[in-house]
Amino acid sequence: GAGVSQSPSNKVTEKGKDVELRCDPISGHTALYWYRQSLGQGLEFLIYFQGNSAPDKSGLPSDRFSAERTGGSVSTLTIQRTQQEDSAVYLCASSFGSGVSGNTIYFGEGSWLTVV
Amino acid sequence: AQSVSQHNHHVILSEAASLELGCNYSYGGTVNLFWYVQYPGQHLQLLLKYFSGDPLVKGIKGFEAEFIKSKFSFNLRKPSVQWSDTAEYFCAVKTDSWGKLQFGAGTQVVVTP
């Protein structure tokens, strides 16, 4: 597609439920990133993929968070047993590569997650 | 530790004033540098980027930034701001060892009419 596509755009879930957030990167982009932006907070790195592997998953806040990427394209971020502190905007981004080769990183519009 | 610092968390200025937002990073190797902007209720948009070459880069909406390697800085400037420049501005750095794009904490800019 023309840009990074994320779904759902908004999700309200009950505490304790599992949620899945989807990211469809720009076609041909091999690097994919997940970030989280909480109210009044900056951008918190979660994980990034190069192809289907995740060289850096150091930002995942707990073992309730996991992500996968299949076929070098679509990625899913899963949050199990959601807590209220998980409420945030989850941003996905993609680029042609992950090195310092001059690749611009493009962001999607985000998935707004509210845990009630 | 590797980091990106934005000096001002909140800036308030009047229309037509000049704007400069500071950004410093801690990494001695090759870097790609970015400024992103987030307008109220909108998603992140790229303002400008530096990869190599001329250290003075120009972006959209009259913004420019200067890479000073010796100071590990990439400050954003605009000579005359408009009310529509009210937004949050994020500096971001990518290095050959970080892999990920590391963001500063952001600067909230409010331009009053």
Coordinates of C-alpha atoms in Angstrom, one line a residue:
Chain A
G1 CA 0.0 0.0 0.0
A2 CA 0.9 3.7 -0.1
G3 CA 1.7 3.9 3.6
V4 CA 2.0 1.9 6.8
S5 CA -1.4 0.6 7.7
Q6 CA -2.4 -0.3 11.2
S7 CA -5.5 -2.0 12.5
P8 CA -7.6 -1.5 14.5
S9 CA -7.4 2.2 14.7
N10 CA -9.2 2.2 18.0
K11 CA -9.7 -0.7 20.5
V12 CA -11.4 -0.6 23.8
T13 CA -10.9 -3.8 25.8
E14 CA -11.6 -5.1 29.3
K15 CA -8.8 -5.6 31.7
G16 CA -7.5 -9.2 31.5
K17 CA -8.5 -9.7 27.9
D18 CA -5.9 -10.4 25.1
V19 CA -5.6 -8.0 22.2
E20 CA -3.9 -8.2 18.8
L21 CA -2.7 -5.2 16.9
R22 CA -1.8 -5.5 13.2
C23 CA 0.7 -3.7 11.1
D24 CA 1.0 -3.8 7.3
P25 CA 4.2 -2.1 6.3
I26 CA 5.0 -0.3 3.0
S27 CA 5.5 -2.8 0.3
G28 CA 9.1 -3.9 0.0
H29 CA 10.2 -2.6 3.4
T30 CA 12.2 -5.2 5.2
A31 CA 12.5 -3.4 8.6
L32 CA 9.5 -3.0 10.8
Y33 CA 9.3 -1.3 14.2
W34 CA 6.8 -1.1 17.0
Y35 CA 6.7 1.8 19.4
R36 CA 4.3 2.9 22.2
Q37 CA 3.2 6.4 23.0
S38 CA 1.4 6.8 26.3
L39 CA -0.5 10.0 27.3
G40 CA 2.0 12.7 28.0
Q41 CA 4.9 10.4 27.4
G42 CA 7.4 10.2 24.6
L43 CA 7.9 7.4 22.1
E44 CA 8.9 4.1 23.7
F45 CA 10.6 1.5 21.6
L46 CA 9.2 -2.0 21.8
I47 CA 10.7 -4.2 19.1
Y48 CA 12.0 -4.2 15.6
F49 CA 12.2 -6.8 12.9
Q50 CA 14.6 -7.2 10.0
G51 CA 12.7 -9.6 7.8
N52 CA 11.0 -12.1 10.0
S53 CA 13.6 -12.1 12.8
A54 CA 13.7 -9.6 15.7
P55 CA 17.3 -8.5 16.4
D56 CA 16.1 -6.2 19.2
K57 CA 13.1 -6.9 21.4
S58 CA 14.6 -5.2 24.4
G59 CA 11.7 -2.7 24.7
L60 CA 8.9 -5.2 25.3
P61 CA 7.8 -4.3 28.8
S62 CA 6.8 -7.7 30.0
D63 CA 6.3 -11.3 29.0
R64 CA 2.6 -10.4 28.3
F65 CA 3.8 -8.6 25.2
S66 CA 4.9 -10.5 22.1
A67 CA 5.2 -9.8 18.4
E68 CA 5.7 -11.8 15.3
R69 CA 6.2 -11.1 11.6
T70 CA 5.5 -13.6 8.9
G71 CA 6.4 -13.6 5.2
G72 CA 8.6 -10.5 5.8
S73 CA 5.5 -8.4 5.7
V74 CA 2.6 -8.1 8.2
S75 CA 3.4 -8.0 11.9
T76 CA 1.1 -8.7 14.8
L77 CA 1.7 -7.3 18.3
T78 CA -0.1 -9.3 21.0
I79 CA -0.8 -8.2 24.5
Q80 CA -2.0 -10.9 26.8
R81 CA -4.0 -10.3 30.0
T82 CA -4.2 -6.5 29.4
Q83 CA -3.7 -4.1 32.2
Q84 CA -4.8 -0.5 32.4
E85 CA -1.2 0.7 32.1
D86 CA -1.2 -0.8 28.7
S87 CA -3.5 1.9 27.5
A88 CA -1.5 3.8 24.8
V89 CA -1.1 4.5 21.1
Y90 CA 0.8 1.7 19.5
L91 CA 2.8 2.9 16.5
C92 CA 4.2 0.8 13.7
A93 CA 6.9 2.0 11.3
S94 CA 8.8 0.5 8.4
S95 CA 11.8 1.2 6.2
F96 CA 13.8 -0.4 3.4
G97 CA 16.6 -1.4 5.7
S98 CA 17.6 -1.2 9.3
G99 CA 21.1 0.1 9.0
V100 CA 22.4 3.6 8.5
S101 CA 22.1 3.5 4.8
G102 CA 19.9 6.5 4.5
N103 CA 16.5 4.8 4.8
T104 CA 13.6 6.9 5.9
I105 CA 11.4 5.4 8.5
Y106 CA 7.7 5.9 7.9
F107 CA 5.1 5.7 10.6
G108 CA 1.5 4.5 10.6
E109 CA -1.4 6.3 12.2
G110 CA -1.3 4.1 15.3
S111 CA -3.7 1.9 17.1
W112 CA -5.3 3.6 20.1
L113 CA -5.7 1.0 22.9
T114 CA -7.8 1.7 25.9
V115 CA -8.0 -0.9 28.7
V116 CA -11.0 -0.4 31.0
Chain B
A1 CA 24.5 4.8 27.7
Q2 CA 23.4 5.7 24.2
S3 CA 20.8 8.4 24.3
V4 CA 19.0 11.3 22.6
S5 CA 18.4 14.5 24.5
Q6 CA 16.0 17.3 23.7
H7 CA 16.8 20.3 25.9
N8 CA 13.4 21.9 26.1
H9 CA 10.2 20.0 27.0
H10 CA 7.9 22.9 26.5
V11 CA 8.3 26.1 24.5
I12 CA 5.8 28.9 24.2
L13 CA 6.3 31.7 21.7
S14 CA 4.4 34.2 19.6
E15 CA 3.8 34.1 15.9
A16 CA 6.7 35.4 13.8
A17 CA 9.2 34.6 16.5
S18 CA 12.1 32.4 15.7
L19 CA 12.3 28.9 16.9
E20 CA 15.3 26.7 17.7
L21 CA 15.0 23.3 19.4
G22 CA 18.0 21.5 20.6
C23 CA 18.9 17.9 20.1
N24 CA 22.0 16.0 21.2
Y25 CA 22.9 12.4 21.0
S26 CA 25.6 10.2 22.4
Y27 CA 27.2 8.1 19.8
G28 CA 30.5 8.5 18.0
G29 CA 29.9 6.5 14.8
T30 CA 27.8 7.0 11.7
V31 CA 24.3 8.4 12.4
N32 CA 21.1 9.1 10.5
L33 CA 19.2 12.0 12.0
F34 CA 15.6 12.9 11.9
W35 CA 13.1 15.4 13.1
Y36 CA 9.4 14.3 13.3
V37 CA 6.4 16.4 14.1
Q38 CA 3.1 15.4 15.6
Y39 CA 0.3 17.9 15.2
P40 CA -2.6 17.7 17.7
G41 CA -4.6 14.6 17.1
Q42 CA -2.4 13.5 14.2
H43 CA 0.2 10.9 13.6
L44 CA 4.0 11.4 13.3
Q45 CA 5.2 13.0 10.2
L46 CA 8.8 13.4 8.9
L47 CA 9.9 17.1 9.0
L48 CA 13.5 16.5 7.7
K49 CA 16.4 14.1 7.8
Y50 CA 20.1 14.0 7.5
F51 CA 22.0 11.1 6.1
S52 CA 25.2 12.5 4.7
G53 CA 26.6 15.5 2.8
D54 CA 25.6 19.1 3.5
P55 CA 25.1 19.4 7.2
L56 CA 22.4 22.0 6.8
V57 CA 19.2 20.3 5.7
K58 CA 16.0 21.9 4.7
G59 CA 12.6 20.2 5.4
I60 CA 9.0 20.9 4.9
K61 CA 7.1 24.0 6.1
G62 CA 10.2 26.2 6.3
F63 CA 12.1 24.1 8.8
E64 CA 15.8 23.5 8.7
A65 CA 18.3 21.7 10.9
E66 CA 22.1 21.7 11.2
F67 CA 24.2 18.7 12.0
I68 CA 27.3 19.6 14.0
K69 CA 29.3 16.4 14.3
S70 CA 31.8 17.8 16.8
K71 CA 28.9 18.7 19.1
F72 CA 26.8 15.6 18.5
S73 CA 23.9 18.0 17.8
F74 CA 21.1 18.3 15.3
N75 CA 19.2 21.4 16.2
L76 CA 15.9 22.4 14.5
R77 CA 15.2 25.9 13.4
K78 CA 12.5 28.0 11.8
P79 CA 13.0 31.8 11.3
S80 CA 9.4 32.8 11.8
V81 CA 6.8 30.5 13.3
Q82 CA 3.1 30.4 12.6
W83 CA 0.2 29.4 14.8
S84 CA -0.1 26.2 12.7
D85 CA 3.4 25.1 14.0
T86 CA 1.9 24.3 17.3
A87 CA 2.8 20.6 17.7
E88 CA 5.1 18.2 19.4
Y89 CA 8.6 17.8 17.9
F90 CA 10.7 14.7 18.2
C91 CA 14.3 14.3 17.4
A92 CA 15.4 10.8 16.4
V93 CA 18.7 9.1 15.8
K94 CA 19.6 5.9 14.1
T95 CA 23.1 4.4 14.3
D96 CA 24.8 1.4 12.9
S97 CA 24.9 -0.2 16.3
W98 CA 21.4 0.7 17.6
G99 CA 19.3 -0.8 14.8
K100 CA 16.2 0.9 16.2
L101 CA 15.3 4.5 15.8
Q102 CA 16.0 6.2 19.2
F103 CA 13.7 9.2 20.0
G104 CA 14.2 12.1 22.3
A105 CA 11.5 12.9 24.9
G106 CA 9.9 15.5 22.6
T107 CA 9.3 19.2 22.8
Q108 CA 5.8 20.6 23.0
V109 CA 5.7 23.9 21.0
V110 CA 2.8 26.3 21.5
V111 CA 2.6 29.3 19.2
T112 CA 0.3 32.0 20.3
P113 CA -1.5 34.3 17.8

